[in-house]
Coordinates of C-alpha atoms and ligand atoms in Angstrom, one line a residue:
M1 CA 0.0 0.0 -0.1
N2 CA 3.0 2.3 0.0
Y3 CA 2.0 4.2 -3.2
K4 CA 4.2 7.0 -2.4
G5 CA 7.1 4.8 -2.2
I6 CA 6.4 3.2 -5.6
F7 CA 6.1 6.8 -7.1
A8 CA 9.4 7.7 -5.4
E9 CA 11.1 4.5 -7.1
E10 CA 9.7 5.5 -10.5
L11 CA 11.2 9.0 -10.2
Y12 CA 14.4 7.7 -9.0
K13 CA 14.8 5.6 -12.2
A14 CA 13.4 8.4 -14.3
F15 CA 16.1 10.8 -13.1
E16 CA 18.7 8.4 -13.7
K17 CA 19.6 8.4 -9.9
Q18 CA 20.2 12.0 -9.8
M19 CA 18.7 12.4 -6.6
E20 CA 18.3 10.1 -3.5
I21 CA 15.3 8.3 -2.8
K22 CA 15.0 9.7 0.6
S23 CA 15.0 13.3 -0.8
I24 CA 12.5 12.5 -3.5
I25 CA 10.2 11.0 -0.7
Q26 CA 10.6 14.4 1.3
R27 CA 9.5 16.3 -1.7
I28 CA 6.5 14.3 -2.8
E29 CA 3.4 16.5 -1.9
Q30 CA -0.3 15.6 -1.7
P31 CA -2.4 18.1 -3.8
K32 CA -5.2 20.0 -1.9
H33 CA -7.5 19.3 -4.7
E34 CA -8.4 15.8 -5.9
D35 CA -8.5 17.0 -9.5
L36 CA -4.7 17.6 -9.4
G37 CA -4.1 13.9 -8.5
D38 CA -3.1 12.0 -5.5
Y39 CA 0.6 12.7 -5.5
A40 CA 2.5 15.6 -6.8
F41 CA 6.4 16.0 -7.3
P42 CA 7.6 19.8 -7.6
C43 CA 10.6 19.9 -10.0
F44 CA 12.1 23.0 -8.6
D45 CA 15.2 21.6 -6.8
L46 CA 15.9 19.5 -10.0
A47 CA 16.3 22.6 -12.1
K48 CA 19.9 23.3 -10.8
V49 CA 21.0 19.8 -11.1
M50 CA 19.7 19.1 -14.5
R51 CA 20.0 22.7 -15.8
M52 CA 16.8 22.8 -17.2
A53 CA 13.4 24.8 -16.4
P54 CA 11.3 23.1 -13.9
N55 CA 8.5 23.0 -16.4
K56 CA 10.3 21.3 -19.0
I57 CA 11.7 18.7 -16.5
A58 CA 8.0 17.9 -15.5
N59 CA 7.2 17.3 -19.3
E60 CA 10.0 15.2 -19.9
L61 CA 9.4 13.1 -16.7
A62 CA 5.9 12.3 -17.5
P63 CA 6.2 9.7 -19.9
K64 CA 8.8 8.0 -18.1
I65 CA 6.7 7.1 -15.0
Q66 CA 5.1 3.9 -15.8
S67 CA 3.8 1.7 -13.0
S68 CA 0.4 0.2 -13.6
I69 CA -0.8 1.6 -10.2
F70 CA -1.0 5.0 -11.9
E71 CA -4.1 5.7 -14.0
K72 CA -2.6 9.1 -15.3
V73 CA 0.7 11.0 -15.0
E74 CA 0.4 14.7 -15.8
A75 CA 2.9 17.7 -16.0
V76 CA 1.1 20.7 -14.8
G77 CA 3.5 23.6 -14.8
P78 CA 6.6 22.7 -12.7
Y79 CA 4.5 19.9 -11.0
L80 CA 4.5 16.3 -11.9
N81 CA 1.0 14.9 -10.8
V82 CA 0.1 11.4 -10.6
F83 CA -3.4 9.8 -10.3
L84 CA -3.8 6.4 -8.7
E85 CA -5.4 3.6 -10.6
K86 CA -8.6 3.9 -8.6
K87 CA -10.1 0.4 -8.8
S88 CA -7.1 -1.4 -7.8
V89 CA -6.3 1.0 -4.8
A90 CA -9.9 0.9 -3.7
S91 CA -9.9 -2.9 -3.6
E92 CA -6.6 -3.0 -1.9
V93 CA -7.8 -0.8 0.8
V94 CA -10.9 -2.7 1.3
K95 CA -9.4 -5.9 1.4
I96 CA -7.0 -4.8 4.1
I97 CA -9.4 -3.4 6.2
Q98 CA -11.5 -6.4 6.1
E99 CA -8.5 -8.6 6.8
L100 CA -7.3 -6.7 9.7
G101 CA -10.6 -5.5 11.1
S102 CA -10.1 -3.4 14.2
N103 CA -6.3 -3.8 13.8
Y104 CA -6.2 -1.6 10.7
G105 CA -4.1 1.4 11.6
T106 CA -2.4 -0.4 14.6
T107 CA 1.5 0.0 14.4
N108 CA 4.4 -0.8 16.5
F109 CA 5.8 2.9 16.3
G110 CA 6.2 2.9 20.1
E111 CA 8.0 -0.4 20.5
G112 CA 6.2 -1.2 23.7
G113 CA 7.5 1.6 25.6
A114 CA 5.7 2.7 28.7
V115 CA 3.9 6.0 28.7
T116 CA 2.5 7.3 32.0
I117 CA -0.7 9.2 31.7
D118 CA -1.5 11.3 34.8
L119 CA -5.2 12.0 34.3
S120 CA -8.5 13.1 35.9
S121 CA -6.8 13.5 39.3
P122 CA -9.8 15.2 41.3
N123 CA -9.4 16.3 44.8
I124 CA -10.9 14.4 47.6
A125 CA -14.0 15.8 49.2
K126 CA -14.4 18.4 46.4
P127 CA -16.7 18.2 43.5
F128 CA -15.4 16.6 40.3
S129 CA -15.0 19.8 38.2
M130 CA -15.3 20.2 34.4
G131 CA -11.5 20.5 34.4
H132 CA -11.3 17.0 35.8
L133 CA -13.8 15.8 33.3
R134 CA -11.8 17.1 30.4
S135 CA -8.5 15.6 31.8
T136 CA -10.3 12.4 32.2
V137 CA -11.7 12.2 28.7
I138 CA -8.5 13.6 26.9
G139 CA -6.2 11.4 28.9
N140 CA -8.2 8.3 28.3
A141 CA -8.2 8.9 24.5
L142 CA -4.5 9.5 24.6
G143 CA -4.1 6.3 26.3
L144 CA -6.2 4.3 23.7
I145 CA -4.3 6.3 20.9
C146 CA -0.8 5.6 22.3
E147 CA -1.7 2.0 22.7
K148 CA -2.8 1.7 19.0
V149 CA 0.7 2.8 18.0
G150 CA 2.5 0.4 20.1
Y151 CA 2.9 2.1 23.4
R152 CA 2.1 0.7 26.7
P153 CA -0.4 3.2 28.4
I154 CA -0.3 3.4 32.3
R155 CA -3.1 5.4 33.6
I156 CA -2.5 7.2 36.9
N157 CA -5.2 8.9 38.8
H158 CA -3.1 11.4 40.9
L159 CA -5.7 12.0 43.5
G160 CA -5.5 15.1 45.5
D161 CA -6.1 13.4 48.7
W162 CA -3.5 15.3 51.1
G163 CA -3.1 18.9 52.5
T164 CA -4.0 21.2 55.3
Q165 CA -7.7 21.1 54.4
F166 CA -8.0 17.6 55.8
G167 CA -7.3 19.1 59.2
K168 CA -10.0 21.5 58.7
L169 CA -12.4 18.8 57.4
I170 CA -11.7 16.6 60.5
T171 CA -12.3 19.5 62.7
A172 CA -15.7 20.3 61.1
Y173 CA -16.7 16.8 60.8
R174 CA -16.3 16.2 64.7
K175 CA -18.3 19.3 65.4
W176 CA -21.2 19.0 62.9
G177 CA -20.7 16.0 60.8
N178 CA -23.3 13.4 60.2
E179 CA -22.0 9.9 59.2
A180 CA -25.3 8.7 57.6
Q181 CA -25.7 11.9 55.3
I182 CA -22.1 11.7 54.3
R183 CA -22.5 8.1 53.3
Q184 CA -25.5 9.0 51.3
N185 CA -24.1 12.3 49.7
T186 CA -20.5 12.3 50.1
I187 CA -19.2 15.2 48.2
K188 CA -22.1 17.5 48.6
E189 CA -22.0 16.9 52.6
L190 CA -18.1 17.1 52.7
L191 CA -18.2 20.3 50.7
A192 CA -20.8 21.7 53.0
L193 CA -18.8 20.8 56.2
Y194 CA -15.9 22.6 54.5
I195 CA -17.7 25.8 53.6
K196 CA -19.3 25.9 57.2
F197 CA -15.8 25.4 58.7
H198 CA -14.7 28.6 56.8
E199 CA -17.9 30.7 57.8
E200 CA -17.5 29.7 61.4
A201 CA -13.8 30.6 61.3
E202 CA -14.5 34.1 60.7
S203 CA -15.9 34.6 64.2
D204 CA -14.1 32.0 65.8
P205 CA -10.3 31.9 64.8
S206 CA -9.5 29.2 67.1
L207 CA -10.9 26.8 64.7
E208 CA -8.0 27.5 62.4
D209 CA -5.9 26.5 65.2
E210 CA -7.9 23.2 65.7
G211 CA -7.5 22.4 62.3
R212 CA -3.7 22.7 62.0
K213 CA -3.6 20.6 65.1
W214 CA -5.7 17.8 63.3
F215 CA -3.6 18.1 60.3
K216 CA -0.5 17.7 62.3
A217 CA -2.2 14.7 64.1
L218 CA -3.0 13.1 60.8
E219 CA 0.5 13.6 59.5
E220 CA 1.8 11.9 62.8
G221 CA -0.4 9.0 62.3
N222 CA -3.0 9.6 65.0
Q223 CA -5.6 6.9 64.8
E224 CA -8.7 8.9 64.7
A225 CA -7.5 11.3 62.1
V226 CA -6.1 8.6 59.7
E227 CA -9.4 6.7 60.0
L228 CA -11.6 9.6 59.2
W229 CA -9.2 10.7 56.4
K230 CA -9.3 7.1 54.9
W231 CA -13.0 7.1 55.1
F232 CA -13.5 10.4 53.5
R233 CA -11.0 9.2 50.6
E234 CA -12.9 5.9 50.3
E235 CA -16.4 7.6 50.0
S236 CA -15.1 10.3 47.6
L237 CA -13.7 7.7 45.4
Q238 CA -16.7 5.6 45.4
E239 CA -18.7 8.8 44.1
F240 CA -16.0 9.5 41.5
N241 CA -16.0 5.9 40.4
R242 CA -19.8 6.2 39.3
I243 CA -18.7 8.8 36.8
Y244 CA -15.7 6.8 35.8
E245 CA -18.1 3.8 35.3
L246 CA -20.3 5.9 33.1
L247 CA -17.4 6.8 31.1
G248 CA -16.2 3.5 31.0
I249 CA -12.7 4.5 32.2
T250 CA -10.4 2.6 34.5
F251 CA -7.0 3.2 36.0
D252 CA -3.9 1.3 36.6
S253 CA -3.1 3.2 39.7
T254 CA -5.0 5.5 42.0
N255 CA -1.9 6.4 44.0
G256 CA -2.6 10.1 44.9
E257 CA -0.6 12.9 46.6
A258 CA -0.7 11.1 50.0
Y259 CA 1.2 8.1 48.5
Y260 CA 4.3 10.2 48.4
N261 CA 4.4 11.3 51.9
D262 CA 7.1 8.9 52.7
K263 CA 9.0 9.4 49.4
M264 CA 9.7 13.1 49.7
Q265 CA 12.4 13.0 52.0
R266 CA 14.6 11.3 49.6
V267 CA 14.0 13.8 47.1
V268 CA 14.7 16.6 49.5
D269 CA 17.9 14.9 50.3
L270 CA 19.1 14.5 46.7
L271 CA 18.3 18.2 46.2
E272 CA 20.5 18.8 49.1
E273 CA 23.2 16.6 48.0
K274 CA 23.2 18.3 44.7
E275 CA 23.3 21.6 46.4
L276 CA 20.2 22.8 44.6
L277 CA 18.3 23.8 47.8
T278 CA 18.5 27.5 49.0
E279 CA 16.9 29.1 51.9
S280 CA 14.5 32.0 51.1
E281 CA 12.6 33.7 53.7
G282 CA 12.9 30.6 55.9
A283 CA 11.4 28.4 53.3
M284 CA 13.4 25.8 51.0
V285 CA 13.4 26.6 47.3
V286 CA 15.1 25.6 44.3
E287 CA 16.4 28.7 42.1
L288 CA 15.6 28.3 38.3
D289 CA 16.7 30.4 35.5
N290 CA 14.0 32.6 34.1
L291 CA 11.2 31.2 36.3
P292 CA 10.3 31.8 39.8
P293 CA 11.7 29.6 42.3
C294 CA 10.3 26.3 43.0
L295 CA 9.1 25.9 46.7
I296 CA 10.0 22.6 48.3
K297 CA 9.5 23.1 52.0
K298 CA 7.5 25.7 53.7
K299 CA 8.8 27.7 56.8
D300 CA 7.2 25.2 59.1
G301 CA 8.8 22.3 57.3
A302 CA 5.5 21.4 55.3
T303 CA 6.1 20.1 51.8
L304 CA 4.3 21.3 48.9
Y305 CA 2.3 20.2 45.7
A306 CA 5.7 20.5 43.8
T307 CA 7.5 18.3 46.2
R308 CA 4.9 15.8 45.8
D309 CA 5.1 15.9 41.9
L310 CA 8.9 15.6 42.2
A311 CA 8.7 12.5 44.3
A312 CA 5.9 10.9 42.1
A313 CA 8.1 11.7 38.9
V314 CA 11.1 9.7 40.6
Y315 CA 8.8 7.0 41.7
R316 CA 7.2 6.7 38.4
H317 CA 10.5 6.5 36.6
E318 CA 11.8 3.8 38.8
T319 CA 8.5 1.8 38.8
Y320 CA 7.5 1.9 35.2
D321 CA 10.7 3.0 33.4
F322 CA 8.5 5.3 31.1
S323 CA 9.7 6.5 27.8
E324 CA 7.2 9.4 28.1
A325 CA 5.4 10.8 31.3
L326 CA 2.3 12.9 30.3
Y327 CA 0.4 15.1 32.6
V328 CA -3.0 16.0 31.3
V329 CA -3.9 19.1 33.5
G330 CA -5.2 22.4 32.6
N331 CA -3.4 25.4 31.1
E332 CA -3.5 27.1 34.7
Q333 CA -0.8 24.6 36.0
S334 CA 1.7 25.6 33.2
L335 CA 4.1 27.3 35.6
H336 CA 3.8 24.4 37.9
F337 CA 4.9 21.7 35.7
T338 CA 7.5 23.9 33.9
Q339 CA 9.2 24.4 37.3
V340 CA 8.9 20.6 38.2
F341 CA 10.4 19.5 34.8
E342 CA 13.1 22.1 35.2
V343 CA 14.0 21.0 38.7
L344 CA 14.2 17.4 37.4
Q345 CA 16.5 18.6 34.8
K346 CA 18.7 20.2 37.2
M347 CA 18.9 17.1 39.2
G348 CA 20.5 15.5 36.2
Y349 CA 17.6 13.3 35.2
T350 CA 17.9 13.0 31.4
W351 CA 14.5 11.6 31.3
A352 CA 13.0 14.7 32.2
K353 CA 13.0 15.9 28.8
E354 CA 10.4 13.1 27.9
M355 CA 7.8 14.8 30.4
H356 CA 5.2 16.7 28.8
H357 CA 2.3 18.8 30.3
I358 CA -0.7 18.3 28.2
T359 CA -2.7 21.3 28.6
F360 CA -6.3 22.1 27.7
G361 CA -8.6 24.8 27.8
M362 CA -11.7 25.8 30.0
M363 CA -15.2 24.4 29.6
L364 CA -17.3 27.6 29.2
K365 CA -21.1 28.2 29.8
D366 CA -22.4 31.2 28.0
G367 CA -18.9 32.4 27.6
K368 CA -18.0 32.2 31.3
K369 CA -16.0 29.6 33.2
M370 CA -18.1 26.9 34.6
S371 CA -17.1 26.9 38.2
T372 CA -18.0 25.4 41.5
R373 CA -19.0 28.4 43.3
K374 CA -19.7 28.4 47.0
G375 CA -22.2 25.9 47.5
K376 CA -23.5 26.0 43.9
V377 CA -22.0 22.8 42.4
V378 CA -22.4 21.7 38.7
L379 CA -22.6 18.0 39.4
L380 CA -21.0 16.2 36.4
E381 CA -22.9 13.1 37.2
E382 CA -26.1 15.1 36.6
V383 CA -24.9 16.4 33.4
L384 CA -24.0 12.9 32.0
N385 CA -27.5 11.7 33.2
E386 CA -29.2 14.4 31.6
A387 CA -27.2 13.8 28.4
I388 CA -28.5 10.1 28.7
E389 CA -32.1 11.2 29.3
L390 CA -32.2 13.4 26.3
A391 CA -30.9 10.5 24.2
Q392 CA -33.5 8.3 25.4
Q393 CA -36.4 10.8 24.7
N394 CA -34.8 11.0 21.1
I395 CA -35.1 7.1 20.8
E396 CA -38.6 7.2 22.2
A397 CA -39.5 9.7 19.5
K398 CA -37.7 8.3 16.5
N399 CA -37.3 4.5 17.0
P400 CA -39.3 3.2 20.1
S401 CA -39.1 -0.3 19.0
L402 CA -35.2 -0.5 19.4
E403 CA -33.6 -3.3 21.4
D404 CA -31.7 -2.5 24.5
K405 CA -32.9 1.2 24.4
N406 CA -31.5 2.2 27.8
F407 CA -28.2 0.8 27.1
V408 CA -28.0 2.5 23.7
A409 CA -29.2 5.8 25.3
E410 CA -26.4 5.7 27.7
R411 CA -23.8 5.1 24.9
I412 CA -25.1 8.0 23.0
G413 CA -25.5 10.3 25.7
V414 CA -22.1 9.7 27.4
G415 CA -20.5 9.6 23.7
A416 CA -22.1 12.9 23.1
V417 CA -20.4 14.5 26.0
I418 CA -17.0 13.0 25.3
F419 CA -17.0 13.7 21.7
H420 CA -18.0 17.4 22.3
D421 CA -14.9 17.5 24.5
L422 CA -12.5 15.9 21.8
K423 CA -13.5 17.4 18.7
N424 CA -11.6 20.6 18.9
D425 CA -7.9 21.2 19.6
R426 CA -7.7 20.5 23.3
R427 CA -5.9 23.8 23.9
N428 CA -9.1 25.7 23.0
D429 CA -11.8 26.7 25.3
I430 CA -15.1 25.1 24.9
E431 CA -18.6 26.1 25.1
F432 CA -20.7 23.8 27.1
S433 CA -24.0 23.0 25.2
L434 CA -26.0 19.8 25.9
E435 CA -28.1 20.6 23.0
D436 CA -25.3 21.0 20.5
M437 CA -23.6 17.9 21.6
L438 CA -26.6 15.7 21.0
R439 CA -27.5 17.0 17.6
V440 CA -27.8 14.3 15.1
E441 CA -26.8 16.3 12.1
G442 CA -23.6 18.1 13.0
E443 CA -20.2 17.6 14.3
T444 CA -21.2 15.3 17.0
G445 CA -20.7 12.1 18.5
P446 CA -24.4 11.0 17.8
Y447 CA -23.8 11.9 14.1
V448 CA -21.0 9.5 13.8
Q449 CA -22.5 6.8 15.8
Y450 CA -25.6 7.3 13.5
T451 CA -23.7 6.9 10.3
N452 CA -22.3 3.7 11.7
A453 CA -25.7 2.4 12.7
R454 CA -26.8 3.2 9.1
A455 CA -24.0 1.2 7.7
C456 CA -24.7 -1.6 10.0
S457 CA -28.3 -1.5 9.1
I458 CA -27.5 -2.0 5.4
L459 CA -25.3 -4.9 6.0
R460 CA -28.0 -6.5 8.3
K461 CA -30.6 -5.9 5.6
A462 CA -28.4 -7.4 2.9
N463 CA -27.5 -10.4 5.1
Y464 CA -23.9 -9.6 4.4
K465 CA -21.3 -12.1 5.2
Q466 CA -17.6 -11.2 5.0
E467 CA -16.6 -14.6 3.6
G468 CA -18.0 -13.8 0.3
S469 CA -15.7 -13.4 -2.6
F470 CA -13.9 -10.3 -3.2
Q471 CA -15.4 -7.9 -5.8
L472 CA -14.0 -4.7 -7.5
I473 CA -15.9 -1.5 -6.9
E474 CA -16.6 0.3 -10.0
D475 CA -18.5 3.4 -8.4
E476 CA -16.6 6.6 -9.1
E477 CA -18.5 8.1 -6.2
A478 CA -16.7 5.7 -3.9
W479 CA -13.3 7.2 -4.3
P480 CA -13.6 10.0 -1.8
V481 CA -14.6 7.4 0.7
I482 CA -11.7 5.3 -0.3
T483 CA -9.3 8.2 0.2
R484 CA -10.5 8.8 3.7
L485 CA -10.3 5.0 4.5
R486 CA -6.6 5.1 3.5
G487 CA -6.0 8.2 5.6
F488 CA -6.9 6.4 8.9
P489 CA -3.4 5.2 10.0
K490 CA -2.1 8.6 9.3
A491 CA -4.7 10.4 11.4
V492 CA -4.0 7.9 14.3
E493 CA -0.2 8.5 13.9
R494 CA -0.7 12.2 13.9
A495 CA -2.9 12.2 16.9
A496 CA -0.2 10.1 18.7
T497 CA 2.7 12.3 17.9
E498 CA 0.9 15.6 18.6
Y499 CA -1.1 14.1 21.6
D500 CA -4.2 15.4 19.9
P501 CA -7.2 13.2 20.0
S502 CA -9.0 15.8 17.8
Q503 CA -7.2 14.4 14.8
V504 CA -9.0 11.2 15.2
A505 CA -12.4 13.0 15.9
K506 CA -11.9 15.2 12.9
Y507 CA -11.2 12.1 10.8
V508 CA -14.2 10.2 11.8
L509 CA -16.4 13.1 11.1
D510 CA -14.9 13.5 7.7
L511 CA -15.3 9.9 6.9
S512 CA -18.8 10.0 8.1
R513 CA -19.6 12.8 5.9
S514 CA -18.0 11.3 2.8
F515 CA -19.8 8.0 3.5
N516 CA -23.2 9.7 4.0
K517 CA -22.6 11.5 0.6
Y518 CA -21.8 8.2 -1.1
Y519 CA -25.1 6.7 0.4
G520 CA -27.0 9.6 -0.9
Q521 CA -25.6 9.0 -4.4
V522 CA -25.5 5.2 -4.9
R523 CA -28.2 2.9 -4.3
I524 CA -26.2 0.4 -2.5
L525 CA -28.5 -2.7 -2.7
E526 CA -30.1 -2.2 -6.1
D527 CA -27.4 -3.4 -8.7
E528 CA -26.7 -7.1 -8.3
S529 CA -23.5 -7.0 -10.0
Q530 CA -22.1 -4.4 -7.8
K531 CA -23.7 -5.2 -4.5
Q532 CA -21.0 -7.4 -2.9
A533 CA -18.2 -4.6 -3.7
R534 CA -20.4 -2.0 -2.3
L535 CA -21.2 -4.1 1.0
Q536 CA -17.6 -4.5 1.4
L537 CA -17.1 -0.9 1.4
V538 CA -20.0 -0.2 3.9
S539 CA -18.2 -2.8 6.1
A540 CA -14.9 -1.3 5.9
V541 CA -16.4 1.9 6.7
S542 CA -18.3 0.5 9.7
I543 CA -15.1 -1.2 10.8
V544 CA -13.1 2.1 10.8
I545 CA -15.6 4.4 12.3
T546 CA -16.0 1.9 15.1
E547 CA -12.4 1.8 15.7
G548 CA -12.0 5.6 15.5
L549 CA -14.6 6.0 18.0
R550 CA -13.2 3.5 20.3
L551 CA -9.8 5.4 20.3
L552 CA -11.9 8.4 21.5
G553 CA -13.6 6.4 24.4
L554 CA -17.0 6.0 22.5
H555 CA -19.0 3.0 21.6
A556 CA -20.5 2.6 18.2
P557 CA -23.9 0.9 18.7
E558 CA -25.1 -1.3 15.7
A559 CA -28.5 0.0 15.8
M560 CA -29.9 3.4 17.1
Ligands
LIG1 N1 -5.5 17.6 41.9 C1 -4.9 18.4 41.1 C2 -6.1 19.7 40.8 O1 -7.2 19.1 40.9 C3 -4.6 18.0 39.7 C4 -3.3 17.1 39.9 C5 -2.6 16.8 38.4 N2 -1.6 15.9 38.6 C6 -0.5 16.2 39.1 N3 0.4 15.2 39.1 N4 -0.1 17.4 39.7 O2 -5.9 20.7 40.4

């Protein structure tokens, strides 16, 4: 299927080896317009070598390119354009997709290297924010895409489960807490306790002292404190797990910040050994070039967020021997990660250059940040459930006899939310709109899912079996679909190298649009002589859409 390589070979022969194959391949372009062919070679650089005008070179080369895979070779100005022989290319692509199934586009580019993905990472006893949803969905898709190109993803939920706020929470719970209520409605109740603590502390400053005392007790392993902390953590995690279950996401590790409590001293010692620690107003910091210093220890000896991330990085490198470490965290933590990576560099860890902060923009509602303001919480679970409910209503209105209605509705609703998040460059802010997400006509998950369900329905109607003999497709209208199908491996590769799931999302949208156009132009089941070839194409489309959606974390129901 390496048509570009074949073209390069032909050129190489035609030039009488005056340019190396590698340089030829580098110069071959893909014309923007289909009527300019599938590949083009610009002759400018040869002009010097051959002492001839580029137009003339193109004219002379054209008749020398003679592979049977080219239908037409054409000199257009200084360019040599080639058109692939559509029928044989088409049948080759469809055949390969049928043979490989969901393995189409799979490569061993990553050579089994481990990629740690720090994702989701919500804070215990606090609501799961939109930012955490974005991190979860983007991180999960990156994991699936990495895996597709041969890496071994390791998903780590770096829970925010440590910090002085737990002293406050323990204090508040002992004064006003209610166990049964917390069990029933963990995050809401814990958040209410936390807010009450701050309100009361305004008139009674001794509360702050008590909070500090309890945090100290927690750090020292006081049994009551530790038990409460564990319980808050467990209950919160159970609530988060409901969201993860809906999204269909699992983790390889839920070691949060607390996990590094006994691993930080080593990092502090190492920093000292390497003479990187300096004192600044009683605190210990690492000075950095052109950046604010990285705070390692506060005046009172307490460690910080950055200290934990340093310990976590060292631990992860030792445990997983990663070839890359990704941190899927919002833009606002850019400085933090730049500092952490920089400190690791200074410590002499060459692997620090394989660490990447995968940033993303905010989720906006009516142009404003969706926040968890005091007491007013946007509960993500409610958002997901609402999307599912809307999908359910849609099914009731359009296809009430559908089997497994609830199951399908869940896949559409959740898929809509995920796709909406992934379809744009992750660095952009996105506007949250349930209505937009669920539109069946538009750039949405349901649109792509619906396209696949339509393909599946044709196959069912025709009682299509893959085993049937292979048939050449004759439809000129199929060509744009074929071109898209050929592009899948490239789209996946680009998504992986640019850490950008939107490449895959845009790809499946594009494939869906071109398939729907084909479907509108050609009566697939009418002409017996072409039926098998067309069904084979439809089946290939369904295979690729299903796999593309899977890489984003979506399911592709066979009926909707
Ligand atoms: N818990 C943090 C927050 O909600 C995100 C943690 C990201 N990961 C990390 N290794 N720092 O802001």
